[in-house]
PDB file of C-alpha atoms (C1' of nucleotides) in Angstrom:
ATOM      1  CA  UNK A   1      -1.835  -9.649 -18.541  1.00  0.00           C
ATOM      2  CA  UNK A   2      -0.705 -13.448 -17.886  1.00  0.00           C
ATOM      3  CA  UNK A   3      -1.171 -15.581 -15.313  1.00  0.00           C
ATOM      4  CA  UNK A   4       2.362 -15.744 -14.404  1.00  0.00           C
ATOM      5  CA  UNK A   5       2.981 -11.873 -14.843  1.00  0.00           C
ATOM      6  CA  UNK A   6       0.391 -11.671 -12.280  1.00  0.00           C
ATOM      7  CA  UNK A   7       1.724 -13.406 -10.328  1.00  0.00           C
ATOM      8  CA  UNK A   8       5.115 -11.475  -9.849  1.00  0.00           C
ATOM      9  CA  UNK A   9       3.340  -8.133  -9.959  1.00  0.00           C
ATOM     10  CA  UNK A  10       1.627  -9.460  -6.755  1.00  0.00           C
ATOM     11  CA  UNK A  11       4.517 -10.510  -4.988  1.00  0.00           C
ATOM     12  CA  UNK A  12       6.684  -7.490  -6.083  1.00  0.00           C
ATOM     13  CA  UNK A  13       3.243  -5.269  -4.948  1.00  0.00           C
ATOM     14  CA  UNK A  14       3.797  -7.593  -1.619  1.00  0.00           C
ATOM     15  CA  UNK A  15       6.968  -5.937  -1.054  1.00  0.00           C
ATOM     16  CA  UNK A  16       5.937  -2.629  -1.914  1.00  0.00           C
ATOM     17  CA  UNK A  17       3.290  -2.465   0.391  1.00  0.00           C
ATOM     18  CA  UNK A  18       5.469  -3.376   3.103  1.00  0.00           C
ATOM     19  CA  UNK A  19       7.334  -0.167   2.514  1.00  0.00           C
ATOM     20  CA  UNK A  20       4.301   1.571   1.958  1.00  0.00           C
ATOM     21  CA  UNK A  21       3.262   3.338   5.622  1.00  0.00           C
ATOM     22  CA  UNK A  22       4.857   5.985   7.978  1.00  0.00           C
ATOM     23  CA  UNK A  23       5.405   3.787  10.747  1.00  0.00           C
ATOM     24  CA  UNK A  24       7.130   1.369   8.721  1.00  0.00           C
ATOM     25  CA  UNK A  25       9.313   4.030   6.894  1.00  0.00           C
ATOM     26  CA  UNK A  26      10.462   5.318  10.263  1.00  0.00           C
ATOM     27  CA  UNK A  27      10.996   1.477  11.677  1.00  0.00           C
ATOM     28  CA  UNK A  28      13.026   1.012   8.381  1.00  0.00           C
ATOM     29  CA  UNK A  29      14.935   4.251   8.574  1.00  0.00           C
ATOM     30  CA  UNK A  30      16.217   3.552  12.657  1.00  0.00           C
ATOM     31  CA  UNK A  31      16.738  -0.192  11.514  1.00  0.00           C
ATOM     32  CA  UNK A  32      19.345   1.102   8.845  1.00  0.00           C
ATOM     33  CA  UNK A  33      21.039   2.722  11.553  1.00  0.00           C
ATOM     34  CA  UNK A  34      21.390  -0.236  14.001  1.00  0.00           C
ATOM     35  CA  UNK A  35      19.286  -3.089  14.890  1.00  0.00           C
ATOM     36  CA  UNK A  36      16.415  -1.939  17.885  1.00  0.00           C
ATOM     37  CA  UNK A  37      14.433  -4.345  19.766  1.00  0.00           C
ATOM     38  CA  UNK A  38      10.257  -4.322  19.646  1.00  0.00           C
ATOM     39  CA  UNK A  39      10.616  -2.005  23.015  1.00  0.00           C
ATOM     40  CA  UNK A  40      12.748   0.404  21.194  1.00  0.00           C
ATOM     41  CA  UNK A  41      10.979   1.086  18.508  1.00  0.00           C
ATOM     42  CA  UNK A  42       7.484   1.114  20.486  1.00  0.00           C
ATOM     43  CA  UNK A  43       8.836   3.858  22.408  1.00  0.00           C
ATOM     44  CA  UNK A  44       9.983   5.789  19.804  1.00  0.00           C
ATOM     45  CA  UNK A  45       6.938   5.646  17.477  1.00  0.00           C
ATOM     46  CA  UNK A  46       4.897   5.873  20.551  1.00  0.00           C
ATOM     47  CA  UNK A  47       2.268   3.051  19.722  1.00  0.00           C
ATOM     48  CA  UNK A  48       1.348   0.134  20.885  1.00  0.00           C
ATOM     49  CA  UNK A  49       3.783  -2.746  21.253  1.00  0.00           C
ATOM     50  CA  UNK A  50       1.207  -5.009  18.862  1.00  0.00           C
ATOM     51  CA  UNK A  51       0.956  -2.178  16.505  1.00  0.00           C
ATOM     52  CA  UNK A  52       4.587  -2.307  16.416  1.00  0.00           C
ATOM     53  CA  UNK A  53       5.197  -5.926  16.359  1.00  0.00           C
ATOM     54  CA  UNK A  54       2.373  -6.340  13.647  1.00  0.00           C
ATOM     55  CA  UNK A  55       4.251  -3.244  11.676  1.00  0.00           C
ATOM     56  CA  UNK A  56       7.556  -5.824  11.798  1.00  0.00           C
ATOM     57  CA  UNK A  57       5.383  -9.101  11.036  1.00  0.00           C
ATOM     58  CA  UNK A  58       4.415  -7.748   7.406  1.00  0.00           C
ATOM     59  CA  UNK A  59       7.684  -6.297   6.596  1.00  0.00           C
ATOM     60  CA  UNK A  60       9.458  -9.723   8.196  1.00  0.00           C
ATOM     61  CA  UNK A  61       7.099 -11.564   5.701  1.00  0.00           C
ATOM     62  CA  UNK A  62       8.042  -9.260   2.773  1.00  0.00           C
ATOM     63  CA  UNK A  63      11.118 -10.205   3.370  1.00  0.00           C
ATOM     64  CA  UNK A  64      13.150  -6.784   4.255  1.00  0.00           C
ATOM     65  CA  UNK A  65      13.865  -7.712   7.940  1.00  0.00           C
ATOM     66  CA  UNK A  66      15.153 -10.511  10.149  1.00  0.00           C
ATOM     67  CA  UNK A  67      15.691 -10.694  13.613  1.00  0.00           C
ATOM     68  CA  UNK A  68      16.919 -12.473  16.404  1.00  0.00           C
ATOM     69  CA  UNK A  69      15.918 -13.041  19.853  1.00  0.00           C
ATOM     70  CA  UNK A  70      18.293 -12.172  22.773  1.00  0.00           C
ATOM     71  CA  UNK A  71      16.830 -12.598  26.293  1.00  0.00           C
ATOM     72  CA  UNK A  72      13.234 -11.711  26.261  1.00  0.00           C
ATOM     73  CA  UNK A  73      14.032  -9.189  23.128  1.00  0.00           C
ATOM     74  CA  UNK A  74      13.513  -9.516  19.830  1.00  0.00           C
ATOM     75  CA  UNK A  75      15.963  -7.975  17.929  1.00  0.00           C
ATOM     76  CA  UNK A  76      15.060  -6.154  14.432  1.00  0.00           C
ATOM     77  CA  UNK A  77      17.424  -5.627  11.959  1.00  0.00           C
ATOM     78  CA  UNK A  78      17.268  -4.863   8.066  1.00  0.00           C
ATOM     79  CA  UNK A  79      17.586  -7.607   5.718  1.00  0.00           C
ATOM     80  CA  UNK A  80      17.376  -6.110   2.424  1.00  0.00           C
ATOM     81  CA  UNK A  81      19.851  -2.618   2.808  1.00  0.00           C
ATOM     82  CA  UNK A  82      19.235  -2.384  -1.036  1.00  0.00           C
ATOM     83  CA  UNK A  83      16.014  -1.010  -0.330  1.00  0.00           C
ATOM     84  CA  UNK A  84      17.714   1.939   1.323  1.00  0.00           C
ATOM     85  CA  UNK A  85      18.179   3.011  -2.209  1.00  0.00           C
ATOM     86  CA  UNK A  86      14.691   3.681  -3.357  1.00  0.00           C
ATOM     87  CA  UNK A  87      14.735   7.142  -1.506  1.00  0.00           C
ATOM     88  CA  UNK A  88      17.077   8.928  -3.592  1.00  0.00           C
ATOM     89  CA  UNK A  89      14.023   8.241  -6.103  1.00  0.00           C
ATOM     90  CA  UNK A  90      11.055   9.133  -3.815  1.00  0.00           C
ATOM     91  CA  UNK A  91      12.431  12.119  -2.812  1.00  0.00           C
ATOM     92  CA  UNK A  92      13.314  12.994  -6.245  1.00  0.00           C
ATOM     93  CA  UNK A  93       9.634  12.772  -7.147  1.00  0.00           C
ATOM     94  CA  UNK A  94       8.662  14.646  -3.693  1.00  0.00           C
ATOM     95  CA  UNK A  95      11.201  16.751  -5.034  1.00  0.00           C
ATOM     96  CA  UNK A  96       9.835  17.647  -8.922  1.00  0.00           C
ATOM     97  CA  UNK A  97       6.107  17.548  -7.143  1.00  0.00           C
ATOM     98  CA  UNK A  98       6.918  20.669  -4.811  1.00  0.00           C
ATOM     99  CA  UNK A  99       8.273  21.957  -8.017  1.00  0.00           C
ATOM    100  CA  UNK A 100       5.818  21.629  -9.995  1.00  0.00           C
ATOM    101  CA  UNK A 101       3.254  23.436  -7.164  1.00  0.00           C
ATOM    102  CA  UNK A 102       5.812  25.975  -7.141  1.00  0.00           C
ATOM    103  CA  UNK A 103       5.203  26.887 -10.540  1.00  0.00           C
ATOM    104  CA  UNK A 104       1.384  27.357  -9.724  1.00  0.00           C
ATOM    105  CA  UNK A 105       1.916  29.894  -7.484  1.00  0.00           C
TER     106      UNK A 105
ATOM    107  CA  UNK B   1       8.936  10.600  15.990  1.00  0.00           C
ATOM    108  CA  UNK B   2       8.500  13.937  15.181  1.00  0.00           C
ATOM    109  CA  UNK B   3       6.338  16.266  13.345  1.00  0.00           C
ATOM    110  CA  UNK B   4       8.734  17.388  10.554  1.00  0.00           C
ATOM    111  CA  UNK B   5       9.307  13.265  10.185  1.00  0.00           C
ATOM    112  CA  UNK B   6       6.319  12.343  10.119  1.00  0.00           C
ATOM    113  CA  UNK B   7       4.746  14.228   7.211  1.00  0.00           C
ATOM    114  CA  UNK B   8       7.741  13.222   5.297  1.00  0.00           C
ATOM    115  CA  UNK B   9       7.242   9.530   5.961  1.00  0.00           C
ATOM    116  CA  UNK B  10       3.840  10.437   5.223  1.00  0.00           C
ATOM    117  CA  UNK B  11       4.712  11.629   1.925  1.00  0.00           C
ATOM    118  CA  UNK B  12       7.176   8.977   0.995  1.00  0.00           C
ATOM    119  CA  UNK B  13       4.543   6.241   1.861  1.00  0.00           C
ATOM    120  CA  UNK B  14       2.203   7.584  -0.449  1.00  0.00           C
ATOM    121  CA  UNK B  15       4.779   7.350  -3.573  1.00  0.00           C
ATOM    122  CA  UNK B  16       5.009   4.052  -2.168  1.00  0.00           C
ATOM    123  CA  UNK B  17       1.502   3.380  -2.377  1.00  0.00           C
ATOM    124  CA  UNK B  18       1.403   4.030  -5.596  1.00  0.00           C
ATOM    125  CA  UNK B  19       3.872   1.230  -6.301  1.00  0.00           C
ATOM    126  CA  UNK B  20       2.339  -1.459  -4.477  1.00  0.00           C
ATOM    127  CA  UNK B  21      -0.666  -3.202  -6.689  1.00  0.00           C
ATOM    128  CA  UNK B  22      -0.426  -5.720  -9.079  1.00  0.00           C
ATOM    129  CA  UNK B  23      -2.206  -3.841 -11.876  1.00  0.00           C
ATOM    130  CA  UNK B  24      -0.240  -0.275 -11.476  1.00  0.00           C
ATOM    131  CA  UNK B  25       3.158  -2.530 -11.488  1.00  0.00           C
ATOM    132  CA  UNK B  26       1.686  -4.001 -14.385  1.00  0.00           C
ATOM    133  CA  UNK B  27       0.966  -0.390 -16.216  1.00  0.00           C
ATOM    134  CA  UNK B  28       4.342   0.593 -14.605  1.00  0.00           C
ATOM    135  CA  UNK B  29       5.730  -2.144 -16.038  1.00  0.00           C
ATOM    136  CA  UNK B  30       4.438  -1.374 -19.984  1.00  0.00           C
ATOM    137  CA  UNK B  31       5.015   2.517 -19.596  1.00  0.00           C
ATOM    138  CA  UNK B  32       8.321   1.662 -19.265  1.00  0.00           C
ATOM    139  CA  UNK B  33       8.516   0.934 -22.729  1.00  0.00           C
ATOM    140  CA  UNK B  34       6.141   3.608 -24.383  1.00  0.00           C
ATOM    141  CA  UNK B  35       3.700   5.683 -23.399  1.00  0.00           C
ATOM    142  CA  UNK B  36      -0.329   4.310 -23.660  1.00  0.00           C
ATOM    143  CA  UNK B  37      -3.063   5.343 -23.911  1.00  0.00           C
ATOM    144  CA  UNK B  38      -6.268   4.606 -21.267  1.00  0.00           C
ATOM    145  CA  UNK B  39      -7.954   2.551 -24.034  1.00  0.00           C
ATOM    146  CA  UNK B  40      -4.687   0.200 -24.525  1.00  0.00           C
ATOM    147  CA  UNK B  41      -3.919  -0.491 -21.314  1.00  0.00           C
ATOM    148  CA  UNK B  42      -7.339  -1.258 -20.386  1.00  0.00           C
ATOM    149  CA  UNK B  43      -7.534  -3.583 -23.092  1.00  0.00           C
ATOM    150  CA  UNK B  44      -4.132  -4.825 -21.330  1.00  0.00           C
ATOM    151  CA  UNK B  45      -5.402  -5.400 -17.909  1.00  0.00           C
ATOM    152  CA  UNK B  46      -9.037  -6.364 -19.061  1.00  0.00           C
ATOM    153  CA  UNK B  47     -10.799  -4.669 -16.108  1.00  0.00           C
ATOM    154  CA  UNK B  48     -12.942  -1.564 -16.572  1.00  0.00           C
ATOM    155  CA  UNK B  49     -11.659   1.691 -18.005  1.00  0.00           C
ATOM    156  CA  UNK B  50     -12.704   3.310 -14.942  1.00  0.00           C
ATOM    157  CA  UNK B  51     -10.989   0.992 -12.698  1.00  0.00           C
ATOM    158  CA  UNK B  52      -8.152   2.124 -15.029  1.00  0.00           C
ATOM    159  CA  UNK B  53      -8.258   5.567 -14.977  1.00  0.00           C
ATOM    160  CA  UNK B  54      -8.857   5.512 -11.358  1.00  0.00           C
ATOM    161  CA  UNK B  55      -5.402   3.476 -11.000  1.00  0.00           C
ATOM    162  CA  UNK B  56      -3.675   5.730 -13.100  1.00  0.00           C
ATOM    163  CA  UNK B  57      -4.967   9.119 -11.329  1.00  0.00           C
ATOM    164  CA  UNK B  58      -3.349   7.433  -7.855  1.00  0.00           C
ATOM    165  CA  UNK B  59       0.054   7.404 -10.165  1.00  0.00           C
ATOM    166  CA  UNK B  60      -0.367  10.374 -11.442  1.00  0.00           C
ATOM    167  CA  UNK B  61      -1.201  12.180  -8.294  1.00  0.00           C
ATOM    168  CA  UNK B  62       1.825  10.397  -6.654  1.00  0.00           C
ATOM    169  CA  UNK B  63       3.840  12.211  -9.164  1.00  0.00           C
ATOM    170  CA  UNK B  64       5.255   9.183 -11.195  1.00  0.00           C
ATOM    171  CA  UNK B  65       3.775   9.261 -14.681  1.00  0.00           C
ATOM    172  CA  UNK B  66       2.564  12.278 -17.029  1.00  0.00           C
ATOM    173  CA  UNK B  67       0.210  12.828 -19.406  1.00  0.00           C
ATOM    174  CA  UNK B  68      -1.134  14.277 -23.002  1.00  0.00           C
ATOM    175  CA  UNK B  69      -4.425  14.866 -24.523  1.00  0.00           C
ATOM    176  CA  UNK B  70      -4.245  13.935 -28.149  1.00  0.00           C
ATOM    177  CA  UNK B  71      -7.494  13.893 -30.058  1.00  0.00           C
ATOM    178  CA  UNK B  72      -9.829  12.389 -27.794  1.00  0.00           C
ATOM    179  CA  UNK B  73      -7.625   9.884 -26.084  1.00  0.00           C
ATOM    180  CA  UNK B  74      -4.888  10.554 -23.723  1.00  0.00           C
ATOM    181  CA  UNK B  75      -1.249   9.015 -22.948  1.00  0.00           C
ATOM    182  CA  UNK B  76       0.171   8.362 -19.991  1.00  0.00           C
ATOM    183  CA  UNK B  77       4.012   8.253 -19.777  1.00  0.00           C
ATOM    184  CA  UNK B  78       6.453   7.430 -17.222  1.00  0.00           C
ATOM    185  CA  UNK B  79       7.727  10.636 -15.733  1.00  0.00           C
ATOM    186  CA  UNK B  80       9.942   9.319 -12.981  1.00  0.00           C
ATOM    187  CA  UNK B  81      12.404   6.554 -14.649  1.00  0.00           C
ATOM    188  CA  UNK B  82      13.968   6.061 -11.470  1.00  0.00           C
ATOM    189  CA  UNK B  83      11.316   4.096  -9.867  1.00  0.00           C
ATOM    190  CA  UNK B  84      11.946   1.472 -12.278  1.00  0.00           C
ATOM    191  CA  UNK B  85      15.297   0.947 -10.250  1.00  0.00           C
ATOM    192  CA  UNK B  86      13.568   0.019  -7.360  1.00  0.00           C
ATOM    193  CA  UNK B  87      12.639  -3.556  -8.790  1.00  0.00           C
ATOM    194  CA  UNK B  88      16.430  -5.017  -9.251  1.00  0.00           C
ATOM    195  CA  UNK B  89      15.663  -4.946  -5.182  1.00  0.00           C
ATOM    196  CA  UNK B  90      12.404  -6.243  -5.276  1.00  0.00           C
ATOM    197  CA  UNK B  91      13.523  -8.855  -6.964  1.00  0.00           C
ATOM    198  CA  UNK B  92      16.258  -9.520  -4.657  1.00  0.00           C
ATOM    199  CA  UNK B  93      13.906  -9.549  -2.190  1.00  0.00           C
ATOM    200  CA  UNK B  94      11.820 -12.030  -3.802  1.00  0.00           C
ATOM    201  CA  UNK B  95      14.429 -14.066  -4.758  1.00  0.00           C
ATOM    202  CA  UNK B  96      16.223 -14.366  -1.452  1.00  0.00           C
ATOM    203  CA  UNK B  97      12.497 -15.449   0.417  1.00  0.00           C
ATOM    204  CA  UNK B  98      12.215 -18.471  -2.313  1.00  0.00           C
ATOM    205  CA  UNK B  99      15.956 -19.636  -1.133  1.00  0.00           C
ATOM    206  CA  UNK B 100      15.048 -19.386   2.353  1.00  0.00           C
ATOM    207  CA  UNK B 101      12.070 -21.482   1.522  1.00  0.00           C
ATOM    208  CA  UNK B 102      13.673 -23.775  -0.818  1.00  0.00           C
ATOM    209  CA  UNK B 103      15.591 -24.554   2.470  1.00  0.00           C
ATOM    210  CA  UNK B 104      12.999 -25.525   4.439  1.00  0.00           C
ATOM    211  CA  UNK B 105      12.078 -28.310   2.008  1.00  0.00           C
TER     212      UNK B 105
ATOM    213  C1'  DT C   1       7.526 -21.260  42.085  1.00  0.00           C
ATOM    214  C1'  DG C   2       5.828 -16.710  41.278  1.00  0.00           C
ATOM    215  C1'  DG C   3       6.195 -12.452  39.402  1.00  0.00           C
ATOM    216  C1'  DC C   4       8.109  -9.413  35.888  1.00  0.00           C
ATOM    217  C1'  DT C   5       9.181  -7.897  31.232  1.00  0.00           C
ATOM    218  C1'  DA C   6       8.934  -8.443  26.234  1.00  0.00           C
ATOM    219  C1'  DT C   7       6.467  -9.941  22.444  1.00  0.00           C
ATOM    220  C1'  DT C   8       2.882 -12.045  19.648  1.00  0.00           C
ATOM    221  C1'  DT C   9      -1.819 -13.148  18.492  1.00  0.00           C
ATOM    222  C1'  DG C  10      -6.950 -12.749  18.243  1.00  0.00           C
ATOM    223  C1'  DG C  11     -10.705  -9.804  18.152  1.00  0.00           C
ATOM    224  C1'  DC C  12     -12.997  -5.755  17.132  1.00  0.00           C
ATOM    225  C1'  DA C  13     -14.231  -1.069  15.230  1.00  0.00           C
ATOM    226  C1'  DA C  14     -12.815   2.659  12.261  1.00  0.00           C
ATOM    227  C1'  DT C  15     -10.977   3.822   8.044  1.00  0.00           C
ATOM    228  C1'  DA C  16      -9.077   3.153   3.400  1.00  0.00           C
ATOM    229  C1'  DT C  17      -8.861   0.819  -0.958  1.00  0.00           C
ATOM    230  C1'  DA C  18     -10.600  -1.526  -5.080  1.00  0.00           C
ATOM    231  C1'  DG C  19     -13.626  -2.300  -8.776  1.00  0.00           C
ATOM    232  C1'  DC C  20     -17.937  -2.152 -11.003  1.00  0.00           C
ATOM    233  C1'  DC C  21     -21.833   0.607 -13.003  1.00  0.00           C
ATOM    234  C1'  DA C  22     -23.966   4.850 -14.312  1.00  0.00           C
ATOM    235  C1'  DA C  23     -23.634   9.580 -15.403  1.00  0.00           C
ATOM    236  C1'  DT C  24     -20.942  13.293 -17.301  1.00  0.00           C
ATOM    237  C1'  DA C  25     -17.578  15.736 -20.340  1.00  0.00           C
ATOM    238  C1'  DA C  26     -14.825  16.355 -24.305  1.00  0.00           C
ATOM    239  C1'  DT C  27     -13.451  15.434 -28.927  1.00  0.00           C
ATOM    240  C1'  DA C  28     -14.092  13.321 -33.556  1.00  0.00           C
ATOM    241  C1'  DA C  29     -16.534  11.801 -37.501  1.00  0.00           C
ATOM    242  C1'  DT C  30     -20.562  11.356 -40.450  1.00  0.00           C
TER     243       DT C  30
ATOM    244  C1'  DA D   1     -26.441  18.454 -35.216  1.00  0.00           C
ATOM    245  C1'  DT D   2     -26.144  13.798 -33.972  1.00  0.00           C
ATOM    246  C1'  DT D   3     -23.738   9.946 -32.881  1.00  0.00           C
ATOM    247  C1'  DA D   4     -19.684   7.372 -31.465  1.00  0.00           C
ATOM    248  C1'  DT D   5     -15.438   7.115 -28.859  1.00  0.00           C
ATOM    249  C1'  DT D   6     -12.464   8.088 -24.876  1.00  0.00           C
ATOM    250  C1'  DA D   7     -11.850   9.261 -20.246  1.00  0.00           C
ATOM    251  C1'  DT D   8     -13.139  10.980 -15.649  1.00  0.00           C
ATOM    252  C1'  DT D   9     -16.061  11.231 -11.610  1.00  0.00           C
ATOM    253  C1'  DG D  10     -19.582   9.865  -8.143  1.00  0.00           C
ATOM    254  C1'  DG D  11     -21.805   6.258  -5.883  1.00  0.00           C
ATOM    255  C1'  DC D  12     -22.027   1.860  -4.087  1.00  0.00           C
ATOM    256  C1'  DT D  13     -20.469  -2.622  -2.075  1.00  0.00           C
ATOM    257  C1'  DA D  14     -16.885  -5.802  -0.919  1.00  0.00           C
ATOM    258  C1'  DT D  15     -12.553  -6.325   0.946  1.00  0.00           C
ATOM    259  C1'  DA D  16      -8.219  -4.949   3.280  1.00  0.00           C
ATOM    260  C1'  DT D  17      -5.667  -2.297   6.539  1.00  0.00           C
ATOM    261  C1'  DT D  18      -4.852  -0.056  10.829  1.00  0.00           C
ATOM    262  C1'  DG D  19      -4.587   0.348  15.725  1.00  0.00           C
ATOM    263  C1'  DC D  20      -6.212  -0.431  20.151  1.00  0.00           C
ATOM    264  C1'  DC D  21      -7.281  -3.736  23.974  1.00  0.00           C
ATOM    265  C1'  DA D  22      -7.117  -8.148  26.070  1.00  0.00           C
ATOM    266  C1'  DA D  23      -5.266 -12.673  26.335  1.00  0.00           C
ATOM    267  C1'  DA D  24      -1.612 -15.943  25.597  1.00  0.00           C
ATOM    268  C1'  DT D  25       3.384 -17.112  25.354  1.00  0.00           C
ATOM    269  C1'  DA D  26       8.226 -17.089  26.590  1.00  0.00           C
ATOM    270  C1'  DG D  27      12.313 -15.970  29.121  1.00  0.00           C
ATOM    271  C1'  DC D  28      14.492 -13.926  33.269  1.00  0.00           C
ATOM    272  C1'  DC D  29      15.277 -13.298  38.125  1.00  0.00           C
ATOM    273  C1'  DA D  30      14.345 -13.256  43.043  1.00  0.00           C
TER     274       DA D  30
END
DNA sequence: TGGCTATTTGGCAATATAGCCAATAATAAT
DNA sequence: ATTATTATTGGCTATATTGCCAAATAGCCA
């Protein structure tokens, strides 16, 4: 592998990993409904508010959301909408995997 | 959040998982063209062939690739071509964080 | 100002992940 | 049969991630 394949593999992995916990998914799935503030999304995850915010930090630094502050709220809203599209796939594969178990039985 | 949610974030995350490190991009990223064998892409990545196998077991588990025995080595193959989709996003993603950095400069 | 709410950050402990080596299993070839 | 090749698994250590609490920061309002 080169040096410079490397390094895109670790920034697209970057990304990925951003997407790559419940919490997140769920933060990701109410953000593609309508922007929520740190509060909101606390509440409905039923966490911590620094679990939360640290949740937003890596997938603000990945790149997938933005947000703006109104008042003392920080508003969360998805960046990226094209990454909406990778669960058609996912749950494809979740799909062929219960399948696939299905057969077994 | 509830129950029914969760375990399907749950799942979802875990395809995601599988996605999100450097070297199993990298074996993504060369399945995509033909299948390999453990040996080659070992060779590829120059790590250990258990380090290898190990990464490919995580892919395999989260449903993406396939494999055959043949003689005594065995091929893995991409099984979910869809996935491959997701990076046209990625690299959106990446793309649109070097702008907003270029503009800082 | 002082107090209140919203958020971020640092610190810490629990857990998960990664990668190497060694041991094991399965097939092939001599 | 014995030996060589290919791959998987278990065990171990190093590192990363997660999630809570506590402390710090920032804006709002009385």
């Amino acid at each position: 592998m080169e040096k410079a394949e490397l390094i895109r593999f670790k920034a697209q992995a970057q990304v990925m990993k951003a997407l790559s916990h419940p919490t997140r998914l769920f933060i990701l799935h109410e953000l593609a409904n309508e922007e929520k503030c740190v509060c909101e999304l606390t509440e409905m995850v039923g966490a911590d508010t620094s679990t939360i915010s640290k949740h937003l930090s890596i997938m603000k630094n990945a790149g997938i959301v933005d947000f703006e502050k109104r008042g003392t709220s920080i508003y969360y809203s998805l960046k990226m909408k094209c990454v909406l599209s990778f669960f058609t796939c996912v749950n494809e594969v979740l799909k062929k995997r219960v399948e696939s178990q299905m057969v077994l039985v």
